[in-house]
Structure formats: structure tokens, C-alpha cells
Coordinates of C-alpha atoms and ligand atoms in Angstrom, one line a residue:
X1077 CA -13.8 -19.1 -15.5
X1078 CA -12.4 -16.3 -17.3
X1079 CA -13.9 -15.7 -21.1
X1080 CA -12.2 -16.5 -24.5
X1081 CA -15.1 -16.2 -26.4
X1082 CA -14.3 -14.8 -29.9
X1083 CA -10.6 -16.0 -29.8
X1084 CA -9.3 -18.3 -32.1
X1085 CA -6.2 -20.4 -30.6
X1086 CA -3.9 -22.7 -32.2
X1087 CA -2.5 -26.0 -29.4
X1088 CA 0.5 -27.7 -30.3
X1089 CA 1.1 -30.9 -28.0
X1090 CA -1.9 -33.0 -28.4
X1091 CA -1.0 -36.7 -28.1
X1092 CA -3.8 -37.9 -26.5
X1093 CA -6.1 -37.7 -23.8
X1094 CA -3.9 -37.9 -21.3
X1095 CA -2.0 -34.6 -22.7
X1096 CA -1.6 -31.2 -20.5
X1097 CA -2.8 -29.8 -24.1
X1098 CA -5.3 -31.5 -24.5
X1099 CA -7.0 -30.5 -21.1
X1100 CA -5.7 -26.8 -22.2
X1101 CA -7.9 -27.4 -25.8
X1102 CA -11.0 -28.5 -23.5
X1103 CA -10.8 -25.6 -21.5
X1104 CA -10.2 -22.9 -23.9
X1105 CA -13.0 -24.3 -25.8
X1106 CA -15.6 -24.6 -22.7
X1107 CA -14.0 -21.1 -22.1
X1108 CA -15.7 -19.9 -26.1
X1109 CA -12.1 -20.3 -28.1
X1110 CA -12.3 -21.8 -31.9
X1111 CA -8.9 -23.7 -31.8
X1112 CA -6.9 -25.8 -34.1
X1113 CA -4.7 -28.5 -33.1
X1114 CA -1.7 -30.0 -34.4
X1115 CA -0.6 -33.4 -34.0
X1116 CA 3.0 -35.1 -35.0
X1117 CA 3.3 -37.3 -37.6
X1118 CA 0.5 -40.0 -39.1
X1119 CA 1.0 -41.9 -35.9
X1120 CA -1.3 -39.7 -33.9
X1121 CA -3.6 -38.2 -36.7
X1122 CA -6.1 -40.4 -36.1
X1123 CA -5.9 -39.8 -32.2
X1124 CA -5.9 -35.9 -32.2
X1125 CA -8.8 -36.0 -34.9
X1126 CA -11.2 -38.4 -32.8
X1127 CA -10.5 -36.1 -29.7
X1128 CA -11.1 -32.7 -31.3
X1129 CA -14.7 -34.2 -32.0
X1130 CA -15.4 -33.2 -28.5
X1131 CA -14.4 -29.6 -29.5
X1132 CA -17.0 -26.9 -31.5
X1133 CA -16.0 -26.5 -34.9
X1134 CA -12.0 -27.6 -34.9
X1135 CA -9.1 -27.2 -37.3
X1136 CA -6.7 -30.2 -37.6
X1137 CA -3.4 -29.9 -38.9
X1138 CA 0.1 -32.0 -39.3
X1139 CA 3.1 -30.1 -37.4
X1140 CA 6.4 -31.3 -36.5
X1141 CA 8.0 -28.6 -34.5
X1142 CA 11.8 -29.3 -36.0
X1143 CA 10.2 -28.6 -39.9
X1144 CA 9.8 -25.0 -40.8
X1145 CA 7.3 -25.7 -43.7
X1146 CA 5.1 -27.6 -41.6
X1147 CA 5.4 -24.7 -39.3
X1148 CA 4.4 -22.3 -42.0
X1149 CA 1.8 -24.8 -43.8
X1150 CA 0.0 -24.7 -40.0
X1151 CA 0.3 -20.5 -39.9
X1152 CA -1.1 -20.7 -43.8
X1153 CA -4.2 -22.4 -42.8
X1154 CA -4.7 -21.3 -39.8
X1155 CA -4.8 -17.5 -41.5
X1156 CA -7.5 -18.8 -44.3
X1157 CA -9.4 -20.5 -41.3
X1158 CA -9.4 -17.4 -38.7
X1159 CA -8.4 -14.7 -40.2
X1160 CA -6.0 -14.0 -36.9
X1161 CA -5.1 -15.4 -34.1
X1162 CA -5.4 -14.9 -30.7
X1163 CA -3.6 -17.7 -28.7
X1164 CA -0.8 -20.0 -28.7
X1165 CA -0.1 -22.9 -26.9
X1166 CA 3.1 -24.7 -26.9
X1167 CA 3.1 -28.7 -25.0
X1168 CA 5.8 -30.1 -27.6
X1169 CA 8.8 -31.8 -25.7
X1170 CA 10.9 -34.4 -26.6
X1171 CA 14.1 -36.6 -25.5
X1172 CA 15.5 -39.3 -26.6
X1173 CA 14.8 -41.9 -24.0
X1174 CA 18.7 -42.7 -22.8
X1175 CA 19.1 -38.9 -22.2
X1176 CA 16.5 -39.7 -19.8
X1177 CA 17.8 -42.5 -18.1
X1178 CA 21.9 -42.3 -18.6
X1179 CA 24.1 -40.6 -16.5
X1180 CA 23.9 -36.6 -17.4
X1181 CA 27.7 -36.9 -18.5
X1182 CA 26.7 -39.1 -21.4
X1183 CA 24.6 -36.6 -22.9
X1184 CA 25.3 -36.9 -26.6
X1185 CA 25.5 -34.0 -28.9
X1186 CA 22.7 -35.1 -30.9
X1187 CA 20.7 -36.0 -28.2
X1188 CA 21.2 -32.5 -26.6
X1189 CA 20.6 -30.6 -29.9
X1190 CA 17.6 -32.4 -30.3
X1191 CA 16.1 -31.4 -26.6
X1192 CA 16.9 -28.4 -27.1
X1193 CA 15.0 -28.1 -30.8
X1194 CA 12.0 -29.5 -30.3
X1195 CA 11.4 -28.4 -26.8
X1196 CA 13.1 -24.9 -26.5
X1197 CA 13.4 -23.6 -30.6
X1198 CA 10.3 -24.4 -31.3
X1199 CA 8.8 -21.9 -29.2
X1200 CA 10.8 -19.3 -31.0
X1201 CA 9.6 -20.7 -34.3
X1202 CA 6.0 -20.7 -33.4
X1203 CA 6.1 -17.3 -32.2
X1204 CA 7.6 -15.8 -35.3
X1205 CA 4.7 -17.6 -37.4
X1206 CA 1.7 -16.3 -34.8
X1207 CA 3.3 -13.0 -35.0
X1208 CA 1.7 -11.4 -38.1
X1209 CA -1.7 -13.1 -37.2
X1210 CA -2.0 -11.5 -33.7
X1211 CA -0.7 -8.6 -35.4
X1212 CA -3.8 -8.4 -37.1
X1213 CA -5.6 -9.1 -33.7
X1214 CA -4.3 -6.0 -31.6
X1215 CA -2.1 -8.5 -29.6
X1216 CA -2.1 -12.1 -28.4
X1217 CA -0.8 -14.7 -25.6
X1218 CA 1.6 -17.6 -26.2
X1219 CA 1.8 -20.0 -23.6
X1220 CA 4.5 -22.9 -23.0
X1221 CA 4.3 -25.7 -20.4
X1222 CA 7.9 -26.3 -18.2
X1223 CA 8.7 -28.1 -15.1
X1224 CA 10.7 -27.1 -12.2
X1225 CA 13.8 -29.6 -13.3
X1226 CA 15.1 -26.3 -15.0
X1227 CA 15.9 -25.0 -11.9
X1228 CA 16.7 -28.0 -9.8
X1229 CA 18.1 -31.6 -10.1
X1230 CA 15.6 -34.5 -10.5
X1231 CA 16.9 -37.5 -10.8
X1232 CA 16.6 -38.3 -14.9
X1233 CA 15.1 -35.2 -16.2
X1234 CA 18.5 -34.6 -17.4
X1235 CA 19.0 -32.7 -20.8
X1236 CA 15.2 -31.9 -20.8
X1237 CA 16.3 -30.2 -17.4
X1238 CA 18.5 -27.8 -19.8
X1239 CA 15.7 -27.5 -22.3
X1240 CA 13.6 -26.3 -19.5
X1241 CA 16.0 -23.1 -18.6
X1242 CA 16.6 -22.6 -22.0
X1243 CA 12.8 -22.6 -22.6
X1244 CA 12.4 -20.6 -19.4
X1245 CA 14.8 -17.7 -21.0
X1246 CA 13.3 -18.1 -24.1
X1247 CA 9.9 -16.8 -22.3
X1248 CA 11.7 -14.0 -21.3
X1249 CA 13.3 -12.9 -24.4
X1250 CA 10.2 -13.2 -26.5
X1251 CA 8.2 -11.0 -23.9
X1252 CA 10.2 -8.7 -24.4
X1253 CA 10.8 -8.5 -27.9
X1254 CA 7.0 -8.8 -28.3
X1255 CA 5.9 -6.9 -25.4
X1256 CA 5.7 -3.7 -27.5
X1257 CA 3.1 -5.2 -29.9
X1258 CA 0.8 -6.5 -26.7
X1259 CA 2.2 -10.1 -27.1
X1260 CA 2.3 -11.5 -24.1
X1261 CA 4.9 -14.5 -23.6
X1262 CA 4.1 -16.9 -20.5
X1263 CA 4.8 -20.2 -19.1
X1264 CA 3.2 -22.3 -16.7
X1265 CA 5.7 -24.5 -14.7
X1266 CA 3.2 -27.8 -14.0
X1267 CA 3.9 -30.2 -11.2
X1268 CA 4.7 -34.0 -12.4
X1269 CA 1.2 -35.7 -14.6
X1270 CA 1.2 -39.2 -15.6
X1271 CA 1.3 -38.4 -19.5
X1272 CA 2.8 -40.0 -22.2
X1273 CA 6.0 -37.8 -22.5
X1274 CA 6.3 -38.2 -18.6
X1275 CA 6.3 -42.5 -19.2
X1276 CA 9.5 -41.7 -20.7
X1277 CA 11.2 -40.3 -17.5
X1278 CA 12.6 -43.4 -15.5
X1279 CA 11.0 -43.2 -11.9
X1280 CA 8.8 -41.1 -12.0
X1281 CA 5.9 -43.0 -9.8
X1282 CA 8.8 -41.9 -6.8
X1283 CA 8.6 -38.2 -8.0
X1284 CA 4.8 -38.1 -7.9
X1285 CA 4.9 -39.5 -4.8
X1286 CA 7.5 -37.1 -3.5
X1287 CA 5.4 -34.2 -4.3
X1288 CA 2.2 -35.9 -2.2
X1289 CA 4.6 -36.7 0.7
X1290 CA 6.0 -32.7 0.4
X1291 CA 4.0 -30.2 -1.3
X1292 CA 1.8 -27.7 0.7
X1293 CA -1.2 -29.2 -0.8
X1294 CA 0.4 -32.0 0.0
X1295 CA -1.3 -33.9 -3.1
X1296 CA -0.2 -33.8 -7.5
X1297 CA -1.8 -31.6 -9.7
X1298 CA -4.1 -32.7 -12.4
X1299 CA -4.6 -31.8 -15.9
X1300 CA -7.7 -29.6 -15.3
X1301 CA -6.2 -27.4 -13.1
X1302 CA -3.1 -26.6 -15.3
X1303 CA -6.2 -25.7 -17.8
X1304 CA -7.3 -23.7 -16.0
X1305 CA -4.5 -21.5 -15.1
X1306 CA -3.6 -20.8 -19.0
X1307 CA -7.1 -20.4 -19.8
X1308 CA -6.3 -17.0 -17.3
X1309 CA -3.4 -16.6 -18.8
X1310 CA -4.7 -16.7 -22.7
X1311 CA -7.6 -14.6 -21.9
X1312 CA -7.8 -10.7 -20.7
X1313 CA -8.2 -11.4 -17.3
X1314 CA -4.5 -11.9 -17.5
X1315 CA -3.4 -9.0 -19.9
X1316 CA -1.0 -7.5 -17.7
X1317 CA 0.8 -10.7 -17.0
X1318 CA 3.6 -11.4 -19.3
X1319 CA 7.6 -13.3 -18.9
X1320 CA 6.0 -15.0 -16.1
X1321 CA 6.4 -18.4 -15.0
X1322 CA 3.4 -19.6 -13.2
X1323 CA 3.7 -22.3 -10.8
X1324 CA 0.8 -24.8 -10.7
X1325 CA 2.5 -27.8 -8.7
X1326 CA 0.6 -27.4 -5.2
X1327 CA 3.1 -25.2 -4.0
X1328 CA 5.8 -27.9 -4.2
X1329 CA 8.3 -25.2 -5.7
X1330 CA 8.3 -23.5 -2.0
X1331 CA 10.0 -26.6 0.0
X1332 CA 12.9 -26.9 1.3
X1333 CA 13.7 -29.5 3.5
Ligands
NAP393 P1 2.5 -35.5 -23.9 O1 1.1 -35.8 -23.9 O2 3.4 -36.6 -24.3 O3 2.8 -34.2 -24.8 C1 4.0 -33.9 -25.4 C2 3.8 -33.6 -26.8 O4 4.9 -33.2 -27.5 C3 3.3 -34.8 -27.6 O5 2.1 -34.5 -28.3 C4 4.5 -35.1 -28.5 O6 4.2 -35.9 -29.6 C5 4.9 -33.7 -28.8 N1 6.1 -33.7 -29.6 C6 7.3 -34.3 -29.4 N2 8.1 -34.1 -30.4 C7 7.4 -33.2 -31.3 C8 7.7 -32.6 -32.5 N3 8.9 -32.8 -33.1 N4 6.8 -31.8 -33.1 C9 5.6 -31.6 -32.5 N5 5.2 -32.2 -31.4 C10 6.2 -33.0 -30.8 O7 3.0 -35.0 -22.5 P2 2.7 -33.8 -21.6 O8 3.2 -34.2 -20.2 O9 1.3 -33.3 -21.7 O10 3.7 -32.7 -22.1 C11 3.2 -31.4 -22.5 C12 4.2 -30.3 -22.1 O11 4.1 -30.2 -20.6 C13 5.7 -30.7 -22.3 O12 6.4 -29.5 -22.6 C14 6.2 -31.2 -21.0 O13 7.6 -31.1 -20.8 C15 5.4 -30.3 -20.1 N6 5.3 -30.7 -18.7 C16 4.9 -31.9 -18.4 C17 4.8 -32.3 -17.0 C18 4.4 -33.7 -16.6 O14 4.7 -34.1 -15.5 N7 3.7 -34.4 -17.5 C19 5.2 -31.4 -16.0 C20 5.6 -30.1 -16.4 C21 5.7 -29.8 -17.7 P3 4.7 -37.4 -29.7 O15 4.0 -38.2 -28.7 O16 4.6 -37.8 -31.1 O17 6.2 -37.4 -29.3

């Protein structure tokens, strides 16, 4: 496993154990990483705080991705905590539960503007506050987690379908822009994971079992191995790796018929 010992990371995306961010918040920490996490609203306070007990020495802080102060309260204390940063993860998504089960057509405006803010803007948002903090660092890695329903039709991933290319581009774009001062920008694209945010998807059992009837490795991914593909990609042994979208979905992605 490759090192981040004497990195400080901050994970945003923790609802509970089940979370892709949570596994990435185990990892990183087995891997030597001081994190903090962030959890959304007083609902899951209590939740992300009895989990980072598991984790050596742990910052917990409040963070809705849509409010810019909250954004900037996290970078503020973050900054007193660690000085710098090193890593970012990003494993906020959100739809409103009848853009995931209409018709696509119906897609509301709110509904869309609200996919696109949480799940896409965000990143864009959390990358503008880590900026001056890996600054200070020599560089850093941001990492968001995206599915392959950017790219292709699933049956009800819908407008979270169009927050995934957005979010996609948005890798791009920041990579670029950030490239020069040894940011890199990365996303891993994760096969389907029974987690909370993927409850909300209607039929998704039939997509899991798609991908164990079709993939190469002919079987789903689990949270520990999406870990341990970003713990690469936040640490050096992936410091030439950057707008990349990593595929960790037992090949699925390949198929055709
Ligand atoms: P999860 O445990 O439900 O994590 C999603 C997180 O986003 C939750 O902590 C959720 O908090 C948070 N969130 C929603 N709105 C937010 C806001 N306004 N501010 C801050 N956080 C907010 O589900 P997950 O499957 O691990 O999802 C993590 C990431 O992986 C997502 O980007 C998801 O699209 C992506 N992904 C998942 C799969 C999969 O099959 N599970 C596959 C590929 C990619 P609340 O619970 O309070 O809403």
C-alpha cells in the first residue's frame, strides 16, 4: 500500500459506515494520513464522530457543500489544525428522490440545479478553498467519486447521470487550471455499492446483479478496493496521474454486448 504518512487530508462524504468515504478515511489513515471529516447537518454528527474514533487523532467538522461559509469555516480550521493540506476527497451527491425514479422528461428545474450543486459545484468550491493550503504544501491531490451513468443510460440514475458528466468535465477543467501548481485533479468512476445514497436509486439490486452476471471479474466491487485505488491516487505513487478517471468496477466499463 502506497504511503501517506505525513499528509494531512480533508473527506467530505461521510454518512456512515457503509460510505465509499468512509472506507477512503480508513485507508488513508492505515496508509499514515491525519484527516478531518466533514459530515452534513446535526443528523449525522453524532454518526461521523463515533466513526472517526477508529481514526488516529481526527478533525470533525459541519459542511454542507451548497453553503460557502461552511465551506470556508471547514478550510479555517482545517488551516489552524494542519497548517496545509495535502488531500481532498470529495463523496458528496445528492438527488431528490423523484429525479431518481420519474421519467428523465420530468426533471424539474430545481431538482436539476440541485444535482448539479451539490454533486458537480461543489467540487469546484472545495478546490478553491484547498487551493491556498496545498499551496503551502508544494502541491496536493483532489479526488471525486463518479459512476459510469455519465456516460451511459441506467435505468433511474437520471439527472445524477448529468451531474456525473458535468462532474467528469469538472475533473478536467480543474486539472488543468491547477496542473501548473502540482494539483492534481482525479476521479475514480466506482462500480454500483449498497450505500446509503445508492438506497435512493430505484432498482438498483437488478444493477448489481447486472454487473456480477457481466463484468470481467464477473463479481461488484467493494468499498475497500475503491480505498485502495485513491489511497494511490492521493499519495506520490500516483504523482504523474492527473484528469483521469479511474475505473474500479471489475472491468464492467469494457462490455458490450
Ligand atoms: P453515501 O454514503 O450516501 O455518501 C454520499 C454523501 O454525500 C453522504 O454523506 C451525503 O450526506 C453527502 N451529501 C449529500 N448532500 C450533501 C451536502 N449538501 N453537503 C455535504 N454532503 C452532502 O453514498 P456513497 O455511495 O458512498 O457516495 C459517495 C460518492 O460515491 C457519491 O458521489 C456517489 O455518487 C459516488 N458513487 C457511488 C456509487 C455507488 O454505487 N454507491 C458508485 C459510483 C460512485 P447525506 O446522507 O446527509 O445526504
Amino acid at each position: 500500500m502506497p504511503s501517506l504518512s505525513n499528509k494531512t487530508g480533508l473527506i467530505v462524504g461521510v454518512a456512515n459506515k457503509r460510505s465509499i468515504a468512509w472506507a477512503i478515511a480508513q485507508a488513508a489513515s492505515t496508509a499514515g494520513a491525519r484527516v478531518a471529516l466533514t459530515y452534513q447537518g446535526e443528523r449525522l454528527e453524532e454518526n461521523v464522530r463515533e466513526l472517526a474514533g477508529d481514526l488516529t487523532d481526527p478533525l470533525v467538522l459541519p459542511c454542507d457543500v451548497t453553503e460557502d461559509a461552511q465551506i470556508a469555516r471547514v478550510f479555517d480550521e482545517v488551516e489552524r489544525s494542519f497548517g496545509g493540506l495535502d488531500f481532498v476527497v470529495h463523496g458528496a451527491a445528492f438527488a431528490a428522490r423523484e429525479d431518481l425514479s420519474n421519467p428523465f422528461v420530468q426533471t424539474s428545474r430545481d431538482g436539476f440545479r440541485l444535482a448539479l450543486d451539490v454533486s458537480a459545484y461543489s467540487l469546484i468550491a472545495l478546490s478553491r478553498g484547498a487551493l491556498p493550503l496545498m499551496e503551502k504544501r508544494g502541491g496536493g491531490s483532489i479526488l471525486t467519486l463518479t459512476y459510469l451513468g455519465s456516460e451511459r443510460v441506467f435505468q433511474n440514475y437520471n439527472v445524477m447521470g448529468v451531474a456525473k458528466a458535468a462532474l467528469e468535465s469538472t475533473v478536467r477543467y480543474l486539472a488543468a487550471d491547477l496542473g501548473p501548481k502540482n494539483i492534481r485533479v482525479n476521479a475514480i468512476s466506482a462500480g454500483p455499492i449498497k450505500t446509503l445514497a445508492a438506497s435512493g436509486i430505484s432498482g438498483f439490486s437488478s444493477i448489481l446483479q447486472h454487473y456480477r452476471d457481466r463484468a470481467p471479474l464477473r463479481r461488484t466491487v467493494d468499498t475497500s478496493e475503491v480505498a485502495d485505488a485513491a489511497v494511490f491516487l492521493l499519495s506520490d505513487a500516483g504523482r504523474a496521474v492527473t484528469a483521469e478517471v479511474l475505473m474500479v468496477d471489475g472491468g464492467y466499463h469494457a462490455t458490450g454486448m
